[in-house]
Every structure is written in structure tokens, then in C-alpha cells.
Short mmCIF file of C-alpha atoms in Angstrom, two decimals:
data_model
loop_
_atom_site.label_atom_id
_atom_site.label_comp_id
_atom_site.label_asym_id
_atom_site.label_seq_id
_atom_site.Cartn_x
_atom_site.Cartn_y
_atom_site.Cartn_z
CA MET X 1 0.06 -28.69 -50.95
CA TYR X 2 -1.96 -27.54 -47.96
CA ARG X 3 -5.66 -26.86 -48.47
CA ALA X 4 -6.07 -24.76 -45.33
CA VAL X 5 -4.24 -23.20 -42.38
CA LEU X 6 -4.97 -23.43 -38.67
CA LEU X 7 -3.53 -20.36 -36.98
CA ASP X 8 -2.85 -19.59 -33.34
CA VAL X 9 -3.69 -16.04 -32.20
CA TYR X 10 -1.98 -14.84 -29.00
CA GLY X 11 1.79 -14.88 -29.41
CA THR X 12 1.50 -15.69 -33.12
CA LEU X 13 -0.89 -13.21 -34.74
CA VAL X 14 -1.00 -10.64 -31.91
CA ARG X 15 1.43 -9.92 -29.12
CA ASP X 16 0.81 -11.46 -25.71
CA ASP X 17 -0.12 -8.97 -22.98
CA ASP X 18 2.95 -9.78 -20.90
CA ALA X 19 2.84 -6.42 -19.11
CA TRP X 20 -0.39 -7.32 -17.31
CA ALA X 21 1.03 -10.67 -16.19
CA ALA X 22 4.16 -8.93 -14.94
CA ARG X 23 2.10 -6.45 -12.93
CA ALA X 24 0.12 -9.26 -11.31
CA ALA X 25 3.29 -11.14 -10.36
CA SER X 26 4.96 -7.98 -9.09
CA LEU X 27 2.02 -7.15 -6.85
CA ILE X 28 2.11 -10.57 -5.20
CA ALA X 29 5.92 -10.54 -5.00
CA GLY X 30 5.97 -7.05 -3.51
CA ARG X 31 3.79 -8.13 -0.61
CA SER X 32 5.70 -11.33 0.07
CA ALA X 33 9.34 -10.38 -0.60
CA ALA X 34 9.45 -13.14 -3.22
CA ASP X 35 11.24 -12.93 -6.55
CA PRO X 36 8.71 -11.71 -9.17
CA ALA X 37 10.14 -14.19 -11.68
CA VAL X 38 9.46 -17.06 -9.27
CA VAL X 39 5.90 -15.84 -8.72
CA ALA X 40 5.31 -15.47 -12.45
CA ARG X 41 6.67 -18.96 -13.13
CA ASP X 42 4.45 -20.51 -10.46
CA TRP X 43 1.38 -18.75 -11.82
CA ASP X 44 2.13 -19.70 -15.44
CA GLU X 45 2.64 -23.36 -14.54
CA ARG X 46 -0.44 -23.33 -12.32
CA ILE X 47 -2.90 -21.82 -14.80
CA TRP X 48 -1.93 -24.18 -17.62
CA ALA X 49 -2.00 -27.20 -15.33
CA MET X 50 -5.53 -26.15 -14.40
CA ALA X 51 -6.35 -25.69 -18.10
CA ASP X 52 -5.13 -29.23 -18.84
CA ALA X 53 -7.78 -30.56 -16.46
CA ALA X 54 -10.52 -28.20 -17.70
CA HIS X 55 -12.16 -30.05 -20.55
CA GLY X 56 -15.55 -31.50 -21.38
CA ALA X 57 -17.95 -31.28 -18.46
CA ALA X 58 -15.11 -29.90 -16.31
CA PHE X 59 -14.40 -27.00 -18.68
CA ARG X 60 -13.73 -23.58 -17.15
CA THR X 61 -13.27 -20.32 -19.03
CA LEU X 62 -9.88 -18.67 -19.19
CA ALA X 63 -11.19 -15.73 -17.17
CA ASP X 64 -12.25 -18.13 -14.40
CA LEU X 65 -8.94 -19.99 -14.50
CA THR X 66 -7.02 -16.71 -14.37
CA VAL X 67 -8.72 -15.53 -11.19
CA SER X 68 -8.50 -18.95 -9.51
CA SER X 69 -4.88 -19.57 -10.38
CA LEU X 70 -3.83 -16.10 -9.25
CA ALA X 71 -5.60 -16.60 -5.94
CA ARG X 72 -3.81 -19.92 -5.38
CA THR X 73 -0.44 -18.45 -6.31
CA ALA X 74 -1.00 -15.51 -3.97
CA ALA X 75 -1.94 -17.85 -1.15
CA LEU X 76 1.16 -19.97 -1.78
CA PHE X 77 3.32 -16.90 -1.21
CA GLY X 78 1.38 -15.95 1.90
CA VAL X 79 -0.55 -13.08 0.34
CA PRO X 80 -4.24 -14.04 0.48
CA GLY X 81 -6.53 -11.50 -1.09
CA ALA X 82 -3.78 -9.83 -3.13
CA VAL X 83 -5.18 -10.96 -6.46
CA PRO X 84 -5.19 -8.26 -9.14
CA PRO X 85 -8.42 -7.65 -11.05
CA PRO X 86 -9.01 -9.50 -14.33
CA ARG X 87 -7.16 -8.33 -17.42
CA PRO X 88 -8.17 -4.72 -18.18
CA GLY X 89 -9.72 -3.50 -21.40
CA GLY X 90 -7.64 -2.79 -24.47
CA HIS X 91 -6.24 -5.12 -27.08
CA PRO X 92 -2.64 -6.16 -27.77
CA PRO X 93 -1.24 -5.06 -31.14
CA LEU X 94 -0.84 -7.22 -34.20
CA TYR X 95 2.61 -8.39 -35.19
CA ALA X 96 3.90 -6.51 -38.26
CA ASP X 97 3.71 -9.63 -40.43
CA ALA X 98 0.09 -10.48 -39.50
CA ARG X 99 -1.83 -8.33 -41.97
CA PRO X 100 0.50 -9.03 -44.93
CA PHE X 101 0.19 -12.76 -44.27
CA LEU X 102 -3.60 -12.73 -43.98
CA ALA X 103 -3.95 -10.53 -47.06
CA ALA X 104 -1.68 -12.65 -49.26
CA ARG X 105 -2.63 -16.18 -48.18
CA THR X 106 -4.47 -18.20 -50.82
CA VAL X 107 -6.11 -20.85 -48.63
CA PRO X 108 -8.82 -20.71 -45.94
CA VAL X 109 -7.76 -19.94 -42.36
CA CYS X 110 -9.25 -21.11 -39.09
CA LEU X 111 -8.02 -19.34 -35.97
CA VAL X 112 -7.49 -21.79 -33.08
CA SER X 113 -7.04 -19.98 -29.80
CA ASP X 114 -6.91 -20.74 -26.09
CA ALA X 115 -9.22 -17.82 -25.37
CA ASP X 116 -12.74 -17.05 -24.25
CA ARG X 117 -15.17 -16.55 -27.11
CA ASP X 118 -16.26 -12.96 -26.39
CA SER X 119 -12.78 -11.65 -25.70
CA LEU X 120 -11.32 -13.18 -28.86
CA HIS X 121 -14.08 -11.88 -31.12
CA ALA X 122 -13.72 -8.44 -29.55
CA LEU X 123 -10.00 -8.57 -30.41
CA LEU X 124 -10.74 -9.60 -34.00
CA ASP X 125 -13.34 -6.85 -34.40
CA HIS X 126 -10.90 -4.29 -32.97
CA HIS X 127 -8.26 -5.19 -35.54
CA GLY X 128 -10.70 -5.80 -38.39
CA ILE X 129 -9.57 -9.40 -38.85
CA THR X 130 -11.86 -11.63 -40.88
CA VAL X 131 -11.14 -15.30 -41.59
CA GLU X 132 -13.16 -18.30 -42.71
CA ALA X 133 -13.54 -19.89 -39.25
CA VAL X 134 -12.69 -19.37 -35.59
CA VAL X 135 -12.37 -21.93 -32.78
CA THR X 136 -11.86 -20.86 -29.18
CA SER X 137 -11.19 -23.06 -26.20
CA GLU X 138 -14.67 -22.09 -25.04
CA ASP X 139 -16.16 -23.43 -28.29
CA ALA X 140 -14.25 -26.71 -28.04
CA ARG X 141 -14.54 -26.89 -24.24
CA ALA X 142 -10.87 -27.79 -24.09
CA TYR X 143 -7.48 -26.14 -24.35
CA LYS X 144 -4.60 -26.95 -26.64
CA PRO X 145 -2.65 -29.23 -26.79
CA ARG X 146 -5.74 -31.42 -26.30
CA PRO X 147 -7.18 -32.61 -29.63
CA GLU X 148 -10.66 -31.08 -29.34
CA PRO X 149 -9.80 -27.57 -30.62
CA PHE X 150 -7.88 -28.96 -33.60
CA ARG X 151 -10.60 -31.45 -34.49
CA MET X 152 -13.28 -28.76 -34.33
CA ALA X 153 -11.19 -26.56 -36.63
CA LEU X 154 -10.87 -29.39 -39.16
CA ARG X 155 -14.63 -29.93 -39.11
CA ARG X 156 -15.37 -26.26 -39.59
CA LEU X 157 -13.08 -26.08 -42.61
CA GLY X 158 -14.18 -29.45 -43.99
CA VAL X 159 -10.64 -30.79 -44.31
CA THR X 160 -8.58 -33.66 -42.93
CA ALA X 161 -5.51 -33.53 -40.72
CA ALA X 162 -3.31 -34.43 -43.70
CA GLU X 163 -4.55 -31.41 -45.66
CA VAL X 164 -3.73 -28.58 -43.26
CA LEU X 165 -0.83 -26.71 -41.70
CA HIS X 166 -1.05 -25.51 -38.10
CA VAL X 167 0.95 -22.36 -37.32
CA GLY X 168 1.83 -21.26 -33.80
CA ASP X 169 4.47 -20.05 -31.36
CA SER X 170 3.98 -22.52 -28.49
CA PRO X 171 6.07 -25.70 -28.59
CA ALA X 172 3.62 -27.64 -26.41
CA ALA X 173 0.20 -26.21 -27.25
CA ASP X 174 0.73 -25.68 -30.97
CA ILE X 175 3.51 -27.88 -32.30
CA ALA X 176 3.15 -30.96 -30.10
CA GLY X 177 -0.63 -30.67 -29.97
CA ALA X 178 -1.13 -30.51 -33.74
CA ALA X 179 1.56 -33.08 -34.53
CA ALA X 180 -0.14 -35.61 -32.26
CA LEU X 181 -3.06 -35.59 -34.72
CA GLY X 182 -0.86 -35.93 -37.78
CA ILE X 183 -1.15 -32.24 -38.69
CA ALA X 184 1.87 -30.57 -40.32
CA THR X 185 3.23 -27.72 -38.21
CA ALA X 186 4.95 -24.37 -38.59
CA PHE X 187 6.78 -22.97 -35.57
CA VAL X 188 7.04 -19.16 -35.47
CA ARG X 189 10.08 -18.08 -33.49
CA ARG X 190 8.73 -15.08 -31.63
CA ALA X 191 11.09 -13.26 -29.26
CA GLY X 192 13.85 -15.77 -29.93
CA ARG X 193 11.89 -18.73 -28.59
CA CYS X 194 13.24 -22.10 -29.72
CA LEU X 195 11.83 -25.60 -29.88
CA PRO X 196 13.18 -28.12 -27.38
CA ALA X 197 15.54 -30.71 -28.82
CA SER X 198 12.86 -33.38 -28.44
CA LEU X 199 10.40 -31.59 -30.74
CA THR X 200 10.55 -30.91 -34.48
CA ALA X 201 8.21 -28.76 -36.59
CA THR X 202 7.55 -29.31 -40.28
CA HIS X 203 8.54 -25.69 -40.91
CA THR X 204 10.32 -23.16 -38.71
CA VAL X 205 10.11 -19.46 -39.58
CA ASP X 206 10.77 -16.05 -38.07
CA ALA X 207 7.78 -14.37 -39.74
CA LEU X 208 4.38 -15.54 -40.93
CA THR X 209 5.04 -14.20 -44.42
CA GLU X 210 7.85 -16.75 -44.86
CA LEU X 211 5.08 -19.37 -45.11
CA LEU X 212 3.43 -17.82 -48.17
CA PRO X 213 5.57 -19.77 -50.69
CA VAL X 214 4.71 -22.98 -48.82
CA LEU X 215 1.00 -22.20 -49.24
CA ALA X 216 1.20 -21.09 -52.87
#
């Protein structure tokens, strides 16, 4: 039986703001005649490669990484100065299964998110989400799949790796990251995403509410 749950936020509890990312890629692509999908892929790979190196004393906020990575991607495609402004105001919606899951769960929850502290807490306030603990990448000064965010979450809940279940939608950041510390995992298949053949989750579900019997 699990004594607590670690829960990813963007892509798991709330929808990712993919429209903003698409607009940024389209702007760069439109000024360079490049394929928007190629631009988007370069930017996605670039920002998370930069995040991998941003830990400890070298930590950088997600807002900083977003601006820097977009500038580098734009320059790569020969469009210097065509960087869109940071993500606009407004909050992505909750998935339909988010509130039922949070309302029915019987164990403490710690949100573990690759997000800046202020932006995540603004999102939680907007949706009225209250849980026992929250860990952002800014708090841990590291991004998943590095161990720091998971270890901070365990400390804040006062549990061990063997006592918790980590739930998320990212094969690398959530499933591989948590499993490396001996934490049981639940992969949420959002938008038809699948785990690579080399990776196995303890549980695989299509909705958060499918985990309630596991936590009972």
C-alpha cells in the first residue's frame, strides 16, 4: 500500500499550453521558410537539454530557459530577434479527471513540477487546488528527471521512496526519473502517448481516477 502520491502537474493534472509553443515555432518558421514542426522539435530538445544542465549553483528558472532557448533556436534558423514574448497570462484547464481524483484520494499528495514557483502557485490558486505539499524545480534547483525534486518531495511528506507512487505523463522526466530512485510509478497516457519499449511503469492508466483502487 502506498502512503503518499507524488503527482506531476503540466500534462498530467492540467493540459500543457501547446498553442503558445506552436505560435512561437510558427513565427520563427514563417520568417525562415522552415518547417514549423522542425523548429518546434529543435526548441523542445534545446530547452530540455539546457534544463538538464541547470541544477545546483547553475540553476536557471524556466522563464529564463524559455527565452534563451527560443533565441538560440531562432538564430539557428537565421531569424535573430524573432523571439516571441514570454508565455502570456491565463492558465491551462484541468483535465476532467483531476478534481475527482484529488477529491477521492485517501493519501497525502505532493505536486512535483518542472515549473517556476510563482507561476505554479498562481495556477493552483486559479483552479483552487490544495494539496499537502508542492515542489517546483525552482524549489529543488533542478529539473526532473534529476533526483533533487523527488527527494525534496519525499522529505516534505516524511516518507521513503518505497512508500510512494509517482504519477506523471512524461516517460523520461516522470517514469524514468522516479524509477531511478526506487519509486513506484504510474504512467498516464495523455493524448495517446506511449512508453518506449525500454521503459516500464508500475501502473499504466488512461485516467487518474483509475489509480484510486490502487491507493485505497
